PDB file of C-alpha atoms and ligand atoms in Angstrom:
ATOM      1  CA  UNK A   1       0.000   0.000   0.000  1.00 70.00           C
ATOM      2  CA  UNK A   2       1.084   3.260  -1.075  1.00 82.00           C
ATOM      3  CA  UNK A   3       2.066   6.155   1.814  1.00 89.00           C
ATOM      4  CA  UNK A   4       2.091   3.161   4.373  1.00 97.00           C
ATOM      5  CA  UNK A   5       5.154   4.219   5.988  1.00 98.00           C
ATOM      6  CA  UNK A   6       7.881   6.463   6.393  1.00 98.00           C
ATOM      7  CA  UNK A   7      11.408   6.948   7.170  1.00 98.00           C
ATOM      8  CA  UNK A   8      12.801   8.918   9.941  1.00 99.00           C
ATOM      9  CA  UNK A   9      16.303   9.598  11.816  1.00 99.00           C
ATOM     10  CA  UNK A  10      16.653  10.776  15.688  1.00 99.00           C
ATOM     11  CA  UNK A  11      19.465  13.287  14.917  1.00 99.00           C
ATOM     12  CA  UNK A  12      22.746  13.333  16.744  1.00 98.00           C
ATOM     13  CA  UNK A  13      21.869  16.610  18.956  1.00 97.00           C
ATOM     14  CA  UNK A  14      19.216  14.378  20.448  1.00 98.00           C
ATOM     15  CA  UNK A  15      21.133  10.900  20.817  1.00 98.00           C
ATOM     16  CA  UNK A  16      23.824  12.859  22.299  1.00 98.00           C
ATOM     17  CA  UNK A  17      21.499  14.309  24.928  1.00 98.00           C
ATOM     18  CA  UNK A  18      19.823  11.091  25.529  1.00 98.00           C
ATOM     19  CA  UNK A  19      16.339  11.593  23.931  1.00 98.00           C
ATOM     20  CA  UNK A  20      15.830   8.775  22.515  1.00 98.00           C
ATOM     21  CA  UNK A  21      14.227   6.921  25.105  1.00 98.00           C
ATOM     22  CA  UNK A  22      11.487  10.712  24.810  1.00 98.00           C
ATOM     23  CA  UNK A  23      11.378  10.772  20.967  1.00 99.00           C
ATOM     24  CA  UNK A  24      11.132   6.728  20.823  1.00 98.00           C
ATOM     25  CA  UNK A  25       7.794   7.044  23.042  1.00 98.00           C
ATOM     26  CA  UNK A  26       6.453   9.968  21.471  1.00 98.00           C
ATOM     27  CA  UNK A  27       6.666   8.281  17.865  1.00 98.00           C
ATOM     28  CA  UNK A  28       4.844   4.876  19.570  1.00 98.00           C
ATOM     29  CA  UNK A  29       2.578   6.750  21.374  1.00 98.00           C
ATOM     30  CA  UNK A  30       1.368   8.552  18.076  1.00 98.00           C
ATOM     31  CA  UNK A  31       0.813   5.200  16.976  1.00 98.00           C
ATOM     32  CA  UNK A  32       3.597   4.269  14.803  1.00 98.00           C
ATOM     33  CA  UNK A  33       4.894   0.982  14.432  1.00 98.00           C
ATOM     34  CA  UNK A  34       8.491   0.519  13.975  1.00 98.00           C
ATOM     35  CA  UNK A  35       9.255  -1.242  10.822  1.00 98.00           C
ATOM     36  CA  UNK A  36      13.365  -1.280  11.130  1.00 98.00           C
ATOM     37  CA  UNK A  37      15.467   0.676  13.426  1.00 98.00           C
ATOM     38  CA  UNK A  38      19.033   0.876  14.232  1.00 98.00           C
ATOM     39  CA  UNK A  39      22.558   3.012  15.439  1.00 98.00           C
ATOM     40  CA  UNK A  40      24.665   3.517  12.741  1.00 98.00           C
ATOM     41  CA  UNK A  41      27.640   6.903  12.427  1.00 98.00           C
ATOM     42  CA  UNK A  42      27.218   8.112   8.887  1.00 98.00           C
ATOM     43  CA  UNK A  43      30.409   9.356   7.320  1.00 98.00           C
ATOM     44  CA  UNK A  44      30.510  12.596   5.861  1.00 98.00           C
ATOM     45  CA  UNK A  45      30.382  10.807   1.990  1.00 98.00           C
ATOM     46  CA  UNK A  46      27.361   8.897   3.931  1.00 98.00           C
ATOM     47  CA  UNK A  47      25.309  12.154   5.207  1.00 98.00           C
ATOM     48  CA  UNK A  48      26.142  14.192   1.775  1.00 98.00           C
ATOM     49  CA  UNK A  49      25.061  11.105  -0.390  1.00 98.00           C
ATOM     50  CA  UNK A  50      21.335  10.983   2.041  1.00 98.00           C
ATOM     51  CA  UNK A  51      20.926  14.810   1.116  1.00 98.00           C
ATOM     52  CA  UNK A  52      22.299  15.010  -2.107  1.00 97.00           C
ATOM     53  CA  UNK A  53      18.966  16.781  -2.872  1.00 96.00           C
ATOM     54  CA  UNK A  54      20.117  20.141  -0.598  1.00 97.00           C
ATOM     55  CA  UNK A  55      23.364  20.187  -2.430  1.00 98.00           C
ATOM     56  CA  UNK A  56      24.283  23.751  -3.313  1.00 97.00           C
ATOM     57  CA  UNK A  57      22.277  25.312  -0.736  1.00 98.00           C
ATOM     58  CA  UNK A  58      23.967  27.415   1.724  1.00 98.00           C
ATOM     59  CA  UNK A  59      22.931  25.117   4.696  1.00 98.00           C
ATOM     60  CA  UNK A  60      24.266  21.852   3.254  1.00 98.00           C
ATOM     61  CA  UNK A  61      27.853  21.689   4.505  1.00 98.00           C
ATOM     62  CA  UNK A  62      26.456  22.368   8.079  1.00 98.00           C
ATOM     63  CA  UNK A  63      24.273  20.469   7.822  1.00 98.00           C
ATOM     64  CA  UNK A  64      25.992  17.326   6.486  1.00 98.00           C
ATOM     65  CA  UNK A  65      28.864  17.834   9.343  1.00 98.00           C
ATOM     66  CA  UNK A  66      26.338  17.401  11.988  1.00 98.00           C
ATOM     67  CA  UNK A  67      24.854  14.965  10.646  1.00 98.00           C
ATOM     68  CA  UNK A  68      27.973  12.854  10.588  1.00 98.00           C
ATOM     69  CA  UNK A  69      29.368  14.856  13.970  1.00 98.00           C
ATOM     70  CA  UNK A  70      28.045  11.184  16.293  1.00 98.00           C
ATOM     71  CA  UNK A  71      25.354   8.527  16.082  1.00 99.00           C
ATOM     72  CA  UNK A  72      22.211   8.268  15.036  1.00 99.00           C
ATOM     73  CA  UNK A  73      19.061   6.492  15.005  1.00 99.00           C
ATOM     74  CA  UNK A  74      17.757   5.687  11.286  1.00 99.00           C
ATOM     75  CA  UNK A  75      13.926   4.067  11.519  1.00 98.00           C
ATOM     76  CA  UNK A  76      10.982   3.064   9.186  1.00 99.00           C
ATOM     77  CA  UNK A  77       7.930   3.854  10.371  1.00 98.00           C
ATOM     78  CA  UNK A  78       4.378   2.144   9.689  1.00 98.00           C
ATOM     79  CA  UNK A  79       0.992   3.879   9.903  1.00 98.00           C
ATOM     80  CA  UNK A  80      -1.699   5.048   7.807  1.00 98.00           C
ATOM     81  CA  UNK A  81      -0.996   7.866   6.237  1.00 98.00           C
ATOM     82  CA  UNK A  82       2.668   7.638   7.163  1.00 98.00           C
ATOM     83  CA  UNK A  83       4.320  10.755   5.663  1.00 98.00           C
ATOM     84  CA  UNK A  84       1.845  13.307   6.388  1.00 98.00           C
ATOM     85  CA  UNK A  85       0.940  11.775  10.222  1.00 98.00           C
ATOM     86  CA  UNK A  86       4.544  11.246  10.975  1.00 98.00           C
ATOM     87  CA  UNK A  87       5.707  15.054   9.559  1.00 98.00           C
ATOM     88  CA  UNK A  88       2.733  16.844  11.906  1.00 98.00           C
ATOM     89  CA  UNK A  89       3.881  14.785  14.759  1.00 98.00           C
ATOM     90  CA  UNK A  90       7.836  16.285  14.380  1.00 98.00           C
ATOM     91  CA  UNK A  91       6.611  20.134  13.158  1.00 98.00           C
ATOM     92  CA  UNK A  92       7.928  22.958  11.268  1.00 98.00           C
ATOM     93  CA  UNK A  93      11.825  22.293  10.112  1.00 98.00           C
ATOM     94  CA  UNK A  94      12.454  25.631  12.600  1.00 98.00           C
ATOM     95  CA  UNK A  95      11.528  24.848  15.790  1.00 97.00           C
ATOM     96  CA  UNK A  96      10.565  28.582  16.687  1.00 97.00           C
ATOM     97  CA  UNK A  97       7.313  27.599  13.944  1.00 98.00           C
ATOM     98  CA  UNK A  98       6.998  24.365  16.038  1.00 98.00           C
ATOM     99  CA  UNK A  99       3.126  23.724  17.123  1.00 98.00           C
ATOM    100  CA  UNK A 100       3.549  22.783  20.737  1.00 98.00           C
ATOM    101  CA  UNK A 101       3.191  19.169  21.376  1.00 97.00           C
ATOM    102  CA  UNK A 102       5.585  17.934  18.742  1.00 98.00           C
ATOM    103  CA  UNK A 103       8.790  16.199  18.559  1.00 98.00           C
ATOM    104  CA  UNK A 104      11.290  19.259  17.357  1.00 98.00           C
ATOM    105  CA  UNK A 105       9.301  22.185  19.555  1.00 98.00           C
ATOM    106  CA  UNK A 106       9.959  19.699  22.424  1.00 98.00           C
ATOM    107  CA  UNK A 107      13.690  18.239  21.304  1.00 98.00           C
ATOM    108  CA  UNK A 108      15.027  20.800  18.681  1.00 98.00           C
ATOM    109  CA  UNK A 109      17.877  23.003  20.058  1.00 97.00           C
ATOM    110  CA  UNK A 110      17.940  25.283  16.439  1.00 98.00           C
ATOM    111  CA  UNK A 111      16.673  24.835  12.787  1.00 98.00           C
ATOM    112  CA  UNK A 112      19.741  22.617  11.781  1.00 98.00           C
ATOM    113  CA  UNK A 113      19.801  20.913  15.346  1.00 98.00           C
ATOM    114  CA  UNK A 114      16.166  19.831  14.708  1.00 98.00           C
ATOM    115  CA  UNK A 115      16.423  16.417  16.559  1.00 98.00           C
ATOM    116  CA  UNK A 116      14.418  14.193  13.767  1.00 98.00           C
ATOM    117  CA  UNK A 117      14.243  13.668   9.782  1.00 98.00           C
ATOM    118  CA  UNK A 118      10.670  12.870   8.695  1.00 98.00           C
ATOM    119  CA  UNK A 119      10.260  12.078   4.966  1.00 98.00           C
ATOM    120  CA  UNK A 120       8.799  14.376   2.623  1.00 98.00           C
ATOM    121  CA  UNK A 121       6.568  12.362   0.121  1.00 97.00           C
ATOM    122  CA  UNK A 122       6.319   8.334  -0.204  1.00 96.00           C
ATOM    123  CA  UNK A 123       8.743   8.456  -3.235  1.00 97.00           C
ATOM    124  CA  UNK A 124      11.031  10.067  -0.673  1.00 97.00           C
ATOM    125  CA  UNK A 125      10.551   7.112   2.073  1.00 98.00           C
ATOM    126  CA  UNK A 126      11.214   4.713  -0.539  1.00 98.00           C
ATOM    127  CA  UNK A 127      14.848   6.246  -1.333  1.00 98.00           C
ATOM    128  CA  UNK A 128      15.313   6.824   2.011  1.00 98.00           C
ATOM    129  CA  UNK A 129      14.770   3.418   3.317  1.00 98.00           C
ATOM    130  CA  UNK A 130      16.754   1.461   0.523  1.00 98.00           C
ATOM    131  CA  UNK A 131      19.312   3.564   1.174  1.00 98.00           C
ATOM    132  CA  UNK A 132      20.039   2.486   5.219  1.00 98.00           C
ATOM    133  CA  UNK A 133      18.491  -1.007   5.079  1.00 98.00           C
ATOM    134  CA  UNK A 134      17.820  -4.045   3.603  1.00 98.00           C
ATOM    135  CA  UNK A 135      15.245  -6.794   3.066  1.00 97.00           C
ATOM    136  CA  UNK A 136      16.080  -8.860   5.370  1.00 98.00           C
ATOM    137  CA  UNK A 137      16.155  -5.769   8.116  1.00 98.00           C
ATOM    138  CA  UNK A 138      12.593  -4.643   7.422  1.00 98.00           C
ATOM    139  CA  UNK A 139       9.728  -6.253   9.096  1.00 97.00           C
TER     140      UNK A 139
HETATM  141  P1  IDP B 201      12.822  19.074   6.800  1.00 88.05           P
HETATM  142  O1  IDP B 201      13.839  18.270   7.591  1.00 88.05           O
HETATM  143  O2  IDP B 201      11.785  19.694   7.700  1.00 88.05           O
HETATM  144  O3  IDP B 201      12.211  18.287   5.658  1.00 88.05           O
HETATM  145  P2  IDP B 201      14.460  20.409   4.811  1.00 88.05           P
HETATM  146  O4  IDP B 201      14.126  21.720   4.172  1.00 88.05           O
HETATM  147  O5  IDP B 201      14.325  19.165   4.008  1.00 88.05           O
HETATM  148  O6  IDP B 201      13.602  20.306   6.167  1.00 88.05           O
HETATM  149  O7  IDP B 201      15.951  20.533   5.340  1.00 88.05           O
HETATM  150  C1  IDP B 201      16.680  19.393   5.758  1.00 88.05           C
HETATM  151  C2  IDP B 201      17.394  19.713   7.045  1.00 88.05           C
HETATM  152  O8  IDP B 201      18.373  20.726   6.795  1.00 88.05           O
HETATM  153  C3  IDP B 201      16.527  20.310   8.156  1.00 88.05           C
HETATM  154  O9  IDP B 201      15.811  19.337   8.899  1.00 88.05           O
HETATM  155  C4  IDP B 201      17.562  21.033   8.999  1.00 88.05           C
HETATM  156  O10 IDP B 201      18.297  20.116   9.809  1.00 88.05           O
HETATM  157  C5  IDP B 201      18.497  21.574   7.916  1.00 88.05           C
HETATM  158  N1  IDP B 201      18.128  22.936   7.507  1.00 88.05           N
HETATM  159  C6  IDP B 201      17.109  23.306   6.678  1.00 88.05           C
HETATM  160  N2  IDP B 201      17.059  24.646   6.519  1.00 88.05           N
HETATM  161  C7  IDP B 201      18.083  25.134   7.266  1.00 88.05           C
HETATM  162  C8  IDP B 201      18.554  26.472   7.531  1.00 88.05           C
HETATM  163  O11 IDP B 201      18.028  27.469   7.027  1.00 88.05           O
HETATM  164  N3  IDP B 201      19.620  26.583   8.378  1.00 88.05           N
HETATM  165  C9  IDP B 201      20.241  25.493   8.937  1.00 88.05           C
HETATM  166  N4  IDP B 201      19.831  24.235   8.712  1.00 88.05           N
HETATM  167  C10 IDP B 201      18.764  24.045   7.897  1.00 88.05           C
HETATM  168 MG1   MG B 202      13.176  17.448   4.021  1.00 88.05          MG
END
């Protein structure tokens, strides 16, 4: 089924802070099921191969250090409606345009430090997905 689930990383601000454990509960208490999950440290080839699609733009190099600066939790997500439900549950990519109640108002420290990735359409969560796991590590 189309837009059945998404793909999401707990950014190295928040691992490094230890919320996890916070973010972890928030996504299952929103209902999401996890589909794959695990720790990797992306090297910098790593984080600017995942957002090849920001090359060029004058956040990119920042971006791509921190995102290779410690570990991180990578994740697929199940639920109806996976892209849109998981992307209202995390908020605005600043954090100052956060609605209260989500993941980045609660966790975000600035708009690059904006403890989780949510996908942005299902073609998206498909790249996304291949691109950190396997078959045999989806479930
Ligand atoms: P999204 O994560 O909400 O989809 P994108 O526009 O796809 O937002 O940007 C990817 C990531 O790049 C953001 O989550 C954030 O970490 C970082 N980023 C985006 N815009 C800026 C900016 O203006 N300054 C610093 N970092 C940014
Ligand atoms: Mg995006």
């Amino acid at each position: 089924m189309q837009n059945d689930f998404t793909f999401s990383i707990i950014k190295p601000n928040a691992v490094r802070t230890g919320k996890t454990g916070p973010i972890l509960a928030m996504i299952n208490e929103a209902g999401f099921e996890i589909s794959a999950l695990k720790m990797i440290h992306m090297t910098l080839a790593q984080a600017e191969s995942f957002y090849e699609v920001h090359h060029g733009r004058p956040f990119f190099e920042g971006l791509v250090e921190f995102m290779s600066s410690g570990p991180v939790f990578v994740m697929i997500l199940k639920h109806e409606n996976a892209i849109e439900e998981f992307r209202k549950l995390i908020g605005a990519t600043d954090p100052a345009k956060a609605e209260p109640g989500t993941i980045r108002k609660k966790f975000a420290v600035s708009v690059q430090m904006n403890a989780v990735h949510g996908s942005d359409s299902y073609e998206n969560a498909c790249k996304e997905a291949d691109f950190f796991f396997s078959g045999i590590e989806r479930f």
